[in-house]
């Protein structure tokens, strides 16, 4: 278990009333703060909201936006929906994975990037697309454009280096 | 008090009852896999489908979650219902061929073939164990995780739960945990083993009257099922079956 700064949790929990309907907003905040949902934090939330841990875990594993293992600083979602697929998304994905030296979709060692695949993000006219950090959509991708795309975020990501937590203890079975 | 019509019979039920309860109150059996009287309805297995007409349209709905409202017209065993139920059951058989409860139901409902490949899963995701643990054992030690094909019953973080008292209630309630009879064809997808057993009682004793819970062989191959071909010797069974 990496050192989770539990002191960040308390002020976060203060903002919400202790009601079960606040579970998802709280988890979203935690995900944003830590870039994943640490186990200790989930246990704390369960105690505070008086929601069984099983239920917290159920919600945390149900939604794609939550992760139990640390995610990278930038999340690249490559669309593999029908339109993107026929317009060459698999090749774009291959290129991204190769450039980041990932064997398959996942998080890079230095915790800078997480690559995910999604099914249609609703802008098939721009196929093939990838979305970074849920806001920046990159249209009409080709293998040639991948390098530039990664570079854009790599440069930004340079300055603050996140400490590398011990991933093994968090790996989901 | 709401009044509704089930299979043509008018029935007045208490407010808050479900259609399933109302039908059972009338003595109409509806097969279920995820329902248990002591637990909250869940609506996962869909075997309790009934045809409900609410004026113009008729729809198939899960009766265990359907409130018995005033003026509903319900058919519990129409051709459409039976077809849908059998198809579902066929898929359940293919999912978990080793489950006794599913095989029994298949035999009793007259399923005679299974067209799907056997998957030998260990769970049909009925949620009974999860509800049992939470609502009756007050432990909440197990729950679902993941979604879609990855959904499964687990303990949080896959660790031994400190909440579990090892009471065994989850195993007791699970429709898959009990293995089917190990007859000569224990490997087949569909069991139907009971069909090969003829009811001894009816063959040895004329006009036998059994006051026990009918055994499966009796229920499935006995005098109450015309389509099976195992017939009791006595022609005069009117005092049992009625006319
Ligand atoms: S032999 Fe009969 S009771 Fe046994 S599993 Fe098969 S159908 Fe069920
Ligand atoms: S054995 Fe454990 S998991 Fe199962 S019902 Fe009992 S307390 Fe819950
Ligand atoms: S383990 Fe058994 S009781 Fe629990 S959900 Fe699966 S089939 Fe249902
Ligand atoms: S298929 Fe990629 S955006 Fe629709
Ligand atoms: S008993 Fe109604 S859906 Fe399972």
mmCIF file of N, CA and C in Angstrom, chain B residues 58-189:
data_model
loop_
_atom_site.group_PDB
_atom_site.id
_atom_site.type_symbol
_atom_site.label_atom_id
_atom_site.label_comp_id
_atom_site.label_asym_id
_atom_site.label_seq_id
_atom_site.Cartn_x
_atom_site.Cartn_y
_atom_site.Cartn_z
ATOM 1 N N UNK B 58 -50.567 -5.570 -24.686
ATOM 2 C CA UNK B 58 -50.123 -6.538 -23.687
ATOM 3 C C UNK B 58 -48.611 -6.612 -23.753
ATOM 4 N N UNK B 59 -48.024 -6.706 -22.567
ATOM 5 C CA UNK B 59 -46.568 -6.770 -22.495
ATOM 6 C C UNK B 59 -46.158 -7.913 -21.585
ATOM 7 N N UNK B 60 -44.915 -8.342 -21.750
ATOM 8 C CA UNK B 60 -44.364 -9.336 -20.839
ATOM 9 C C UNK B 60 -43.646 -8.587 -19.719
ATOM 10 N N UNK B 61 -43.996 -8.916 -18.488
ATOM 11 C CA UNK B 61 -43.359 -8.225 -17.368
ATOM 12 C C UNK B 61 -42.997 -9.217 -16.287
ATOM 13 N N UNK B 62 -41.977 -8.857 -15.527
ATOM 14 C CA UNK B 62 -41.559 -9.716 -14.421
ATOM 15 C C UNK B 62 -42.539 -9.554 -13.275
ATOM 16 N N UNK B 63 -43.243 -10.623 -12.940
ATOM 17 C CA UNK B 63 -44.327 -10.483 -11.969
ATOM 18 C C UNK B 63 -43.815 -10.252 -10.553
ATOM 19 N N UNK B 64 -42.572 -10.642 -10.261
ATOM 20 C CA UNK B 64 -42.091 -10.483 -8.892
ATOM 21 C C UNK B 64 -41.877 -9.025 -8.531
ATOM 22 N N UNK B 65 -41.745 -8.174 -9.536
ATOM 23 C CA UNK B 65 -41.508 -6.750 -9.265
ATOM 24 C C UNK B 65 -42.710 -5.903 -9.665
ATOM 25 N N UNK B 66 -43.769 -6.556 -10.108
ATOM 26 C CA UNK B 66 -44.895 -5.806 -10.653
ATOM 27 C C UNK B 66 -45.970 -5.640 -9.578
ATOM 28 N N UNK B 67 -46.278 -4.407 -9.176
ATOM 29 C CA UNK B 67 -47.310 -4.226 -8.157
ATOM 30 C C UNK B 67 -48.665 -4.665 -8.701
ATOM 31 N N UNK B 68 -49.428 -5.349 -7.868
ATOM 32 C CA UNK B 68 -50.752 -5.794 -8.280
ATOM 33 C C UNK B 68 -51.695 -4.601 -8.235
ATOM 34 N N UNK B 69 -51.783 -3.892 -9.342
ATOM 35 C CA UNK B 69 -52.598 -2.683 -9.385
ATOM 36 C C UNK B 69 -54.028 -3.013 -9.754
ATOM 37 N N UNK B 70 -54.885 -2.052 -9.455
ATOM 38 C CA UNK B 70 -56.296 -2.224 -9.753
ATOM 39 C C UNK B 70 -56.498 -2.341 -11.261
ATOM 40 N N UNK B 71 -57.296 -3.324 -11.673
ATOM 41 C CA UNK B 71 -57.696 -3.397 -13.066
ATOM 42 C C UNK B 71 -56.719 -4.077 -14.001
ATOM 43 N N UNK B 72 -55.631 -4.626 -13.476
ATOM 44 C CA UNK B 72 -54.691 -5.342 -14.346
ATOM 45 C C UNK B 72 -55.335 -6.628 -14.844
ATOM 46 N N UNK B 73 -55.013 -6.985 -16.070
ATOM 47 C CA UNK B 73 -55.430 -8.285 -16.587
ATOM 48 C C UNK B 73 -54.167 -9.089 -16.860
ATOM 49 N N UNK B 74 -54.016 -10.198 -16.147
ATOM 50 C CA UNK B 74 -52.754 -10.932 -16.183
ATOM 51 C C UNK B 74 -52.972 -12.348 -16.683
ATOM 52 N N UNK B 75 -52.086 -12.793 -17.551
ATOM 53 C CA UNK B 75 -52.087 -14.198 -17.940
ATOM 54 C C UNK B 75 -50.750 -14.799 -17.526
ATOM 55 N N UNK B 76 -50.798 -15.842 -16.740
ATOM 56 C CA UNK B 76 -49.537 -16.383 -16.225
ATOM 57 C C UNK B 76 -49.003 -17.519 -17.086
ATOM 58 N N UNK B 77 -49.834 -18.131 -17.900
ATOM 59 C CA UNK B 77 -49.366 -19.283 -18.663
ATOM 60 C C UNK B 77 -49.845 -19.243 -20.111
ATOM 61 N N UNK B 78 -49.896 -18.068 -20.697
ATOM 62 C CA UNK B 78 -50.306 -17.990 -22.090
ATOM 63 C C UNK B 78 -49.188 -18.550 -22.973
ATOM 64 N N UNK B 79 -49.518 -18.801 -24.232
ATOM 65 C CA UNK B 79 -48.531 -19.404 -25.138
ATOM 66 C C UNK B 79 -47.294 -18.529 -25.232
ATOM 67 N N UNK B 80 -47.521 -17.215 -25.293
ATOM 68 C CA UNK B 80 -46.394 -16.290 -25.424
ATOM 69 C C UNK B 80 -45.486 -16.358 -24.188
ATOM 70 N N UNK B 81 -46.114 -16.420 -23.030
ATOM 71 C CA UNK B 81 -45.336 -16.500 -21.787
ATOM 72 C C UNK B 81 -44.520 -17.781 -21.747
ATOM 73 N N UNK B 82 -45.197 -18.883 -22.071
ATOM 74 C CA UNK B 82 -44.509 -20.171 -21.990
ATOM 75 C C UNK B 82 -43.322 -20.230 -22.947
ATOM 76 N N UNK B 83 -43.520 -19.660 -24.120
ATOM 77 C CA UNK B 83 -42.451 -19.670 -25.106
ATOM 78 C C UNK B 83 -41.249 -18.887 -24.577
ATOM 79 N N UNK B 84 -41.542 -17.692 -24.054
ATOM 80 C CA UNK B 84 -40.458 -16.847 -23.555
ATOM 81 C C UNK B 84 -39.752 -17.516 -22.378
ATOM 82 N N UNK B 85 -40.543 -18.107 -21.494
ATOM 83 C CA UNK B 85 -39.979 -18.741 -20.307
ATOM 84 C C UNK B 85 -39.094 -19.919 -20.667
ATOM 85 N N UNK B 86 -39.579 -20.699 -21.633
ATOM 86 C CA UNK B 86 -38.807 -21.883 -22.028
ATOM 87 C C UNK B 86 -37.486 -21.480 -22.657
ATOM 88 N N UNK B 87 -37.530 -20.438 -23.445
ATOM 89 C CA UNK B 87 -36.293 -19.973 -24.087
ATOM 90 C C UNK B 87 -35.290 -19.522 -23.027
ATOM 91 N N UNK B 88 -35.798 -18.759 -22.057
ATOM 92 C CA UNK B 88 -34.934 -18.309 -20.968
ATOM 93 C C UNK B 88 -34.321 -19.494 -20.237
ATOM 94 N N UNK B 89 -35.191 -20.439 -19.926
ATOM 95 C CA UNK B 89 -34.739 -21.587 -19.158
ATOM 96 C C UNK B 89 -33.705 -22.387 -19.941
ATOM 97 N N UNK B 90 -33.924 -22.470 -21.229
ATOM 98 C CA UNK B 90 -32.962 -23.171 -22.072
ATOM 99 C C UNK B 90 -31.589 -22.512 -21.950
ATOM 100 N N UNK B 91 -31.595 -21.196 -21.896
ATOM 101 C CA UNK B 91 -30.321 -20.499 -21.773
ATOM 102 C C UNK B 91 -29.724 -20.697 -20.387
ATOM 103 N N UNK B 92 -30.585 -20.746 -19.381
ATOM 104 C CA UNK B 92 -30.063 -21.000 -18.034
ATOM 105 C C UNK B 92 -29.452 -22.394 -17.944
ATOM 106 N N UNK B 93 -30.116 -23.363 -18.581
ATOM 107 C CA UNK B 93 -29.575 -24.720 -18.579
ATOM 108 C C UNK B 93 -28.196 -24.729 -19.224
ATOM 109 N N UNK B 94 -28.090 -24.022 -20.334
ATOM 110 C CA UNK B 94 -26.798 -23.989 -21.022
ATOM 111 C C UNK B 94 -25.749 -23.256 -20.187
ATOM 112 N N UNK B 95 -26.176 -22.248 -19.419
ATOM 113 C CA UNK B 95 -25.222 -21.503 -18.593
ATOM 114 C C UNK B 95 -24.701 -22.366 -17.453
ATOM 115 N N UNK B 96 -25.599 -23.020 -16.752
ATOM 116 C CA UNK B 96 -25.216 -23.806 -15.575
ATOM 117 C C UNK B 96 -25.840 -25.192 -15.625
ATOM 118 N N UNK B 97 -25.326 -26.078 -16.450
ATOM 119 C CA UNK B 97 -25.951 -27.403 -16.572
ATOM 120 C C UNK B 97 -25.847 -28.227 -15.295
ATOM 121 N N UNK B 98 -24.986 -27.841 -14.376
ATOM 122 C CA UNK B 98 -24.800 -28.675 -13.194
ATOM 123 C C UNK B 98 -25.750 -28.305 -12.062
ATOM 124 N N UNK B 99 -26.591 -27.310 -12.286
ATOM 125 C CA UNK B 99 -27.466 -26.876 -11.192
ATOM 126 C C UNK B 99 -28.729 -27.717 -11.113
ATOM 127 N N UNK B 100 -29.004 -28.237 -9.943
ATOM 128 C CA UNK B 100 -30.178 -29.086 -9.789
ATOM 129 C C UNK B 100 -31.451 -28.268 -9.929
ATOM 130 N N UNK B 101 -31.471 -27.091 -9.327
ATOM 131 C CA UNK B 101 -32.703 -26.324 -9.345
ATOM 132 C C UNK B 101 -33.097 -25.955 -10.778
ATOM 133 N N UNK B 102 -32.115 -25.645 -11.593
ATOM 134 C CA UNK B 102 -32.419 -25.277 -12.974
ATOM 135 C C UNK B 102 -32.859 -26.514 -13.763
ATOM 136 N N UNK B 103 -32.163 -27.627 -13.553
ATOM 137 C CA UNK B 103 -32.526 -28.856 -14.269
ATOM 138 C C UNK B 103 -33.929 -29.335 -13.877
ATOM 139 N N UNK B 104 -34.224 -29.257 -12.596
ATOM 140 C CA UNK B 104 -35.557 -29.660 -12.139
ATOM 141 C C UNK B 104 -36.631 -28.838 -12.832
ATOM 142 N N UNK B 105 -36.379 -27.542 -12.875
ATOM 143 C CA UNK B 105 -37.343 -26.640 -13.480
ATOM 144 C C UNK B 105 -37.511 -26.966 -14.959
ATOM 145 N N UNK B 106 -36.388 -27.267 -15.616
ATOM 146 C CA UNK B 106 -36.453 -27.580 -17.044
ATOM 147 C C UNK B 106 -37.284 -28.834 -17.272
ATOM 148 N N UNK B 107 -37.061 -29.840 -16.435
ATOM 149 C CA UNK B 107 -37.847 -31.067 -16.583
ATOM 150 C C UNK B 107 -39.318 -30.793 -16.324
ATOM 151 N N UNK B 108 -39.578 -30.059 -15.265
ATOM 152 C CA UNK B 108 -40.967 -29.815 -14.893
ATOM 153 C C UNK B 108 -41.680 -28.954 -15.931
ATOM 154 N N UNK B 109 -40.941 -28.088 -16.617
ATOM 155 C CA UNK B 109 -41.603 -27.236 -17.590
ATOM 156 C C UNK B 109 -41.607 -27.849 -18.973
ATOM 157 N N UNK B 110 -41.146 -29.069 -19.077
ATOM 158 C CA UNK B 110 -41.256 -29.769 -20.350
ATOM 159 C C UNK B 110 -40.207 -29.361 -21.359
ATOM 160 N N UNK B 111 -39.062 -28.916 -20.894
ATOM 161 C CA UNK B 111 -37.980 -28.610 -21.821
ATOM 162 C C UNK B 111 -37.351 -29.933 -22.237
ATOM 163 N N UNK B 112 -37.285 -30.187 -23.541
ATOM 164 C CA UNK B 112 -36.799 -31.494 -23.976
ATOM 165 C C UNK B 112 -35.517 -31.399 -24.802
ATOM 166 N N UNK B 113 -35.068 -30.191 -25.076
ATOM 167 C CA UNK B 113 -33.783 -30.085 -25.767
ATOM 168 C C UNK B 113 -33.141 -28.761 -25.395
ATOM 169 N N UNK B 114 -31.834 -28.746 -25.476
ATOM 170 C CA UNK B 114 -31.121 -27.503 -25.227
ATOM 171 C C UNK B 114 -30.223 -27.248 -26.430
ATOM 172 N N UNK B 115 -30.511 -26.163 -27.145
ATOM 173 C CA UNK B 115 -29.824 -25.947 -28.425
ATOM 174 C C UNK B 115 -28.526 -25.162 -28.269
ATOM 175 N N UNK B 116 -28.230 -24.760 -27.040
ATOM 176 C CA UNK B 116 -27.029 -23.941 -26.854
ATOM 177 C C UNK B 116 -25.882 -24.765 -26.303
ATOM 178 N N UNK B 117 -24.718 -24.247 -26.530
ATOM 179 C CA UNK B 117 -23.520 -24.910 -26.036
ATOM 180 C C UNK B 117 -23.421 -24.708 -24.526
ATOM 181 N N UNK B 118 -23.044 -25.759 -23.817
ATOM 182 C CA UNK B 118 -22.953 -25.661 -22.363
ATOM 183 C C UNK B 118 -21.783 -24.780 -21.965
ATOM 184 N N UNK B 119 -22.032 -23.857 -21.037
ATOM 185 C CA UNK B 119 -20.986 -22.924 -20.642
ATOM 186 C C UNK B 119 -20.359 -23.272 -19.287
ATOM 187 N N UNK B 120 -21.077 -24.042 -18.482
ATOM 188 C CA UNK B 120 -20.583 -24.462 -17.164
ATOM 189 C C UNK B 120 -20.125 -23.293 -16.300
ATOM 190 N N UNK B 121 -20.953 -22.267 -16.247
ATOM 191 C CA UNK B 121 -20.673 -21.153 -15.345
ATOM 192 C C UNK B 121 -21.007 -21.586 -13.920
ATOM 193 N N UNK B 122 -20.511 -20.803 -12.967
ATOM 194 C CA UNK B 122 -20.836 -21.144 -11.582
ATOM 195 C C UNK B 122 -21.816 -20.154 -10.975
ATOM 196 N N UNK B 123 -22.307 -19.241 -11.776
ATOM 197 C CA UNK B 123 -23.191 -18.212 -11.215
ATOM 198 C C UNK B 123 -24.129 -17.710 -12.300
ATOM 199 N N UNK B 124 -25.397 -17.502 -11.944
ATOM 200 C CA UNK B 124 -26.316 -16.915 -12.917
ATOM 201 C C UNK B 124 -26.642 -15.474 -12.561
ATOM 202 N N UNK B 125 -25.939 -14.920 -11.597
ATOM 203 C CA UNK B 125 -26.085 -13.522 -11.210
ATOM 204 C C UNK B 125 -27.489 -13.203 -10.733
ATOM 205 N N UNK B 126 -28.075 -14.122 -9.986
ATOM 206 C CA UNK B 126 -29.430 -13.876 -9.501
ATOM 207 C C UNK B 126 -29.429 -12.933 -8.311
ATOM 208 N N UNK B 127 -28.284 -12.746 -7.695
ATOM 209 C CA UNK B 127 -28.216 -11.798 -6.581
ATOM 210 C C UNK B 127 -28.817 -12.319 -5.282
ATOM 211 N N UNK B 128 -29.217 -13.583 -5.239
ATOM 212 C CA UNK B 128 -29.819 -14.101 -4.004
ATOM 213 C C UNK B 128 -28.826 -14.090 -2.851
ATOM 214 N N UNK B 129 -27.588 -14.526 -3.137
ATOM 215 C CA UNK B 129 -26.608 -14.601 -2.060
ATOM 216 C C UNK B 129 -26.303 -13.220 -1.503
ATOM 217 N N UNK B 130 -26.209 -12.246 -2.394
ATOM 218 C CA UNK B 130 -25.894 -10.887 -1.967
ATOM 219 C C UNK B 130 -27.015 -10.339 -1.092
ATOM 220 N N UNK B 131 -28.239 -10.569 -1.526
ATOM 221 C CA UNK B 131 -29.371 -10.068 -0.742
ATOM 222 C C UNK B 131 -29.509 -10.820 0.565
ATOM 223 N N UNK B 132 -29.299 -12.119 0.518
ATOM 224 C CA UNK B 132 -29.387 -12.924 1.728
ATOM 225 C C UNK B 132 -28.404 -12.410 2.768
ATOM 226 N N UNK B 133 -27.176 -12.218 2.334
ATOM 227 C CA UNK B 133 -26.132 -11.787 3.253
ATOM 228 C C UNK B 133 -26.456 -10.420 3.842
ATOM 229 N N UNK B 134 -27.022 -9.556 3.001
ATOM 230 C CA UNK B 134 -27.266 -8.196 3.454
ATOM 231 C C UNK B 134 -28.559 -8.079 4.257
ATOM 232 N N UNK B 135 -29.618 -8.730 3.756
ATOM 233 C CA UNK B 135 -30.929 -8.462 4.337
ATOM 234 C C UNK B 135 -31.315 -9.405 5.464
ATOM 235 N N UNK B 136 -30.801 -10.625 5.430
ATOM 236 C CA UNK B 136 -31.169 -11.555 6.495
ATOM 237 C C UNK B 136 -30.029 -11.796 7.468
ATOM 238 N N UNK B 137 -28.804 -11.896 6.939
ATOM 239 C CA UNK B 137 -27.679 -12.162 7.827
ATOM 240 C C UNK B 137 -27.061 -10.867 8.343
ATOM 241 N N UNK B 138 -27.520 -9.744 7.825
ATOM 242 C CA UNK B 138 -27.063 -8.436 8.284
ATOM 243 C C UNK B 138 -25.540 -8.308 8.252
ATOM 244 N N UNK B 139 -24.937 -8.957 7.264
ATOM 245 C CA UNK B 139 -23.484 -8.899 7.213
ATOM 246 C C UNK B 139 -23.003 -7.991 6.076
ATOM 247 N N UNK B 140 -23.599 -8.127 4.910
ATOM 248 C CA UNK B 140 -23.133 -7.319 3.775
ATOM 249 C C UNK B 140 -21.698 -7.637 3.413
ATOM 250 N N UNK B 141 -21.351 -8.915 3.501
ATOM 251 C CA UNK B 141 -19.953 -9.281 3.280
ATOM 252 C C UNK B 141 -19.622 -9.449 1.805
ATOM 253 N N UNK B 142 -20.628 -9.767 1.001
ATOM 254 C CA UNK B 142 -20.360 -9.993 -0.421
ATOM 255 C C UNK B 142 -21.209 -9.047 -1.259
ATOM 256 N N UNK B 143 -20.733 -8.789 -2.448
ATOM 257 C CA UNK B 143 -21.475 -7.908 -3.342
ATOM 258 C C UNK B 143 -21.029 -8.131 -4.770
ATOM 259 N N UNK B 144 -21.713 -7.484 -5.683
ATOM 260 C CA UNK B 144 -21.301 -7.593 -7.075
ATOM 261 C C UNK B 144 -20.164 -6.625 -7.351
ATOM 262 N N UNK B 145 -19.345 -6.988 -8.313
ATOM 263 C CA UNK B 145 -18.363 -6.028 -8.784
ATOM 264 C C UNK B 145 -18.286 -6.126 -10.295
ATOM 265 N N UNK B 146 -17.785 -5.071 -10.894
ATOM 266 C CA UNK B 146 -17.667 -5.063 -12.341
ATOM 267 C C UNK B 146 -19.015 -4.907 -13.007
ATOM 268 N N UNK B 147 -19.002 -5.089 -14.312
ATOM 269 C CA UNK B 147 -20.264 -4.940 -15.045
ATOM 270 C C UNK B 147 -20.173 -5.722 -16.345
ATOM 271 N N UNK B 148 -21.345 -5.982 -16.907
ATOM 272 C CA UNK B 148 -21.384 -6.732 -18.154
ATOM 273 C C UNK B 148 -20.819 -8.133 -17.972
ATOM 274 N N UNK B 149 -20.002 -8.567 -18.914
ATOM 275 C CA UNK B 149 -19.472 -9.923 -18.824
ATOM 276 C C UNK B 149 -18.507 -10.082 -17.646
ATOM 277 N N UNK B 150 -18.025 -8.980 -17.107
ATOM 278 C CA UNK B 150 -17.076 -9.071 -15.993
ATOM 279 C C UNK B 150 -17.763 -9.016 -14.635
ATOM 280 N N UNK B 151 -19.087 -8.950 -14.617
ATOM 281 C CA UNK B 151 -19.783 -8.833 -13.348
ATOM 282 C C UNK B 151 -19.682 -10.153 -12.589
ATOM 283 N N UNK B 152 -19.357 -10.057 -11.318
ATOM 284 C CA UNK B 152 -19.280 -11.285 -10.536
ATOM 285 C C UNK B 152 -19.497 -10.975 -9.068
ATOM 286 N N UNK B 153 -19.790 -12.016 -8.311
ATOM 287 C CA UNK B 153 -19.962 -11.854 -6.871
ATOM 288 C C UNK B 153 -18.587 -11.928 -6.226
ATOM 289 N N UNK B 154 -18.232 -10.900 -5.470
ATOM 290 C CA UNK B 154 -16.931 -10.918 -4.815
ATOM 291 C C UNK B 154 -17.021 -10.288 -3.434
ATOM 292 N N UNK B 155 -15.918 -10.357 -2.725
ATOM 293 C CA UNK B 155 -15.755 -9.564 -1.520
ATOM 294 C C UNK B 155 -14.936 -8.350 -1.923
ATOM 295 N N UNK B 156 -15.123 -7.216 -1.245
ATOM 296 C CA UNK B 156 -14.371 -6.026 -1.632
ATOM 297 C C UNK B 156 -12.878 -6.308 -1.651
ATOM 298 N N UNK B 157 -12.223 -5.876 -2.683
ATOM 299 C CA UNK B 157 -10.776 -6.009 -2.883
ATOM 300 C C UNK B 157 -10.310 -7.452 -2.890
ATOM 301 N N UNK B 158 -11.255 -8.367 -3.098
ATOM 302 C CA UNK B 158 -10.915 -9.788 -3.165
ATOM 303 C C UNK B 158 -10.150 -10.271 -1.940
ATOM 304 N N UNK B 159 -10.470 -9.715 -0.805
ATOM 305 C CA UNK B 159 -9.797 -10.166 0.419
ATOM 306 C C UNK B 159 -10.807 -10.902 1.268
ATOM 307 N N UNK B 160 -10.313 -11.753 2.125
ATOM 308 C CA UNK B 160 -11.207 -12.419 3.057
ATOM 309 C C UNK B 160 -11.935 -11.339 3.850
ATOM 310 N N UNK B 161 -13.234 -11.439 3.873
ATOM 311 C CA UNK B 161 -13.995 -10.369 4.490
ATOM 312 C C UNK B 161 -14.022 -10.520 6.004
ATOM 313 N N UNK B 162 -13.841 -9.394 6.683
ATOM 314 C CA UNK B 162 -13.919 -9.468 8.142
ATOM 315 C C UNK B 162 -15.375 -9.484 8.605
ATOM 316 N N UNK B 163 -16.294 -9.249 7.649
ATOM 317 C CA UNK B 163 -17.705 -9.202 8.022
ATOM 318 C C UNK B 163 -18.375 -10.563 7.924
ATOM 319 N N UNK B 164 -17.789 -11.466 7.142
ATOM 320 C CA UNK B 164 -18.429 -12.762 6.918
ATOM 321 C C UNK B 164 -18.350 -13.617 8.170
ATOM 322 N N UNK B 165 -19.494 -14.167 8.562
ATOM 323 C CA UNK B 165 -19.523 -15.024 9.753
ATOM 324 C C UNK B 165 -19.491 -16.503 9.370
ATOM 325 N N UNK B 166 -19.323 -16.769 8.105
ATOM 326 C CA UNK B 166 -19.304 -18.143 7.609
ATOM 327 C C UNK B 166 -20.574 -18.887 7.991
ATOM 328 N N UNK B 167 -21.687 -18.205 7.875
ATOM 329 C CA UNK B 167 -22.955 -18.826 8.262
ATOM 330 C C UNK B 167 -23.431 -19.792 7.189
ATOM 331 N N UNK B 168 -22.987 -19.607 5.962
ATOM 332 C CA UNK B 168 -23.370 -20.536 4.908
ATOM 333 C C UNK B 168 -24.696 -20.213 4.248
ATOM 334 N N UNK B 169 -25.322 -19.117 4.641
ATOM 335 C CA UNK B 169 -26.637 -18.787 4.078
ATOM 336 C C UNK B 169 -26.560 -18.526 2.583
ATOM 337 N N UNK B 170 -25.451 -17.943 2.148
ATOM 338 C CA UNK B 170 -25.304 -17.648 0.724
ATOM 339 C C UNK B 170 -25.243 -18.934 -0.094
ATOM 340 N N UNK B 171 -24.584 -19.955 0.464
ATOM 341 C CA UNK B 171 -24.509 -21.239 -0.238
ATOM 342 C C UNK B 171 -25.874 -21.910 -0.252
ATOM 343 N N UNK B 172 -26.567 -21.777 0.865
ATOM 344 C CA UNK B 172 -27.866 -22.415 0.992
ATOM 345 C C UNK B 172 -28.854 -21.873 -0.031
ATOM 346 N N UNK B 173 -28.801 -20.579 -0.266
ATOM 347 C CA UNK B 173 -29.814 -19.950 -1.108
ATOM 348 C C UNK B 173 -29.465 -20.011 -2.588
ATOM 349 N N UNK B 174 -28.207 -20.265 -2.896
ATOM 350 C CA UNK B 174 -27.759 -20.193 -4.287
ATOM 351 C C UNK B 174 -28.425 -21.265 -5.143
ATOM 352 N N UNK B 175 -29.042 -20.912 -6.248
ATOM 353 C CA UNK B 175 -29.697 -21.914 -7.081
ATOM 354 C C UNK B 175 -28.714 -22.760 -7.886
ATOM 355 N N UNK B 176 -27.470 -22.408 -7.861
ATOM 356 C CA UNK B 176 -26.502 -23.134 -8.686
ATOM 357 C C UNK B 176 -25.660 -24.090 -7.842
ATOM 358 N N UNK B 177 -25.543 -23.805 -6.545
ATOM 359 C CA UNK B 177 -24.619 -24.574 -5.707
ATOM 360 C C UNK B 177 -25.005 -26.039 -5.560
ATOM 361 N N UNK B 178 -26.296 -26.334 -5.598
ATOM 362 C CA UNK B 178 -26.699 -27.730 -5.424
ATOM 363 C C UNK B 178 -26.524 -28.465 -6.750
ATOM 364 N N UNK B 179 -25.734 -29.543 -6.737
ATOM 365 C CA UNK B 179 -25.473 -30.257 -7.983
ATOM 366 C C UNK B 179 -26.624 -31.170 -8.344
ATOM 367 N N UNK B 180 -26.764 -31.379 -9.619
ATOM 368 C CA UNK B 180 -27.851 -32.230 -10.087
ATOM 369 C C UNK B 180 -27.545 -33.696 -9.787
ATOM 370 N N UNK B 181 -28.573 -34.529 -9.919
ATOM 371 C CA UNK B 181 -28.405 -35.962 -9.678
ATOM 372 C C UNK B 181 -27.350 -36.502 -10.646
ATOM 373 N N UNK B 182 -26.575 -37.454 -10.163
ATOM 374 C CA UNK B 182 -25.521 -38.001 -11.014
ATOM 375 C C UNK B 182 -25.974 -39.321 -11.632
ATOM 376 N N UNK B 183 -26.904 -39.233 -12.530
ATOM 377 C CA UNK B 183 -27.410 -40.436 -13.183
ATOM 378 C C UNK B 183 -26.454 -40.912 -14.256
ATOM 379 N N UNK B 184 -26.920 -41.788 -15.132
ATOM 380 C CA UNK B 184 -26.043 -42.294 -16.186
ATOM 381 C C UNK B 184 -25.593 -41.215 -17.164
ATOM 382 N N UNK B 185 -26.360 -40.127 -17.234
ATOM 383 C CA UNK B 185 -25.994 -39.087 -18.206
ATOM 384 C C UNK B 185 -25.630 -37.793 -17.504
ATOM 385 N N UNK B 186 -24.774 -37.904 -16.510
ATOM 386 C CA UNK B 186 -24.457 -36.733 -15.705
ATOM 387 C C UNK B 186 -23.749 -35.658 -16.499
ATOM 388 N N UNK B 187 -23.237 -35.995 -17.675
ATOM 389 C CA UNK B 187 -22.472 -35.022 -18.460
ATOM 390 C C UNK B 187 -23.336 -34.257 -19.456
ATOM 391 N N UNK B 188 -24.541 -34.740 -19.695
ATOM 392 C CA UNK B 188 -25.367 -34.105 -20.713
ATOM 393 C C UNK B 188 -25.733 -32.684 -20.290
ATOM 394 N N UNK B 189 -26.040 -31.860 -21.279
ATOM 395 C CA UNK B 189 -26.406 -30.485 -20.928
ATOM 396 C C UNK B 189 -27.754 -30.450 -20.244
#
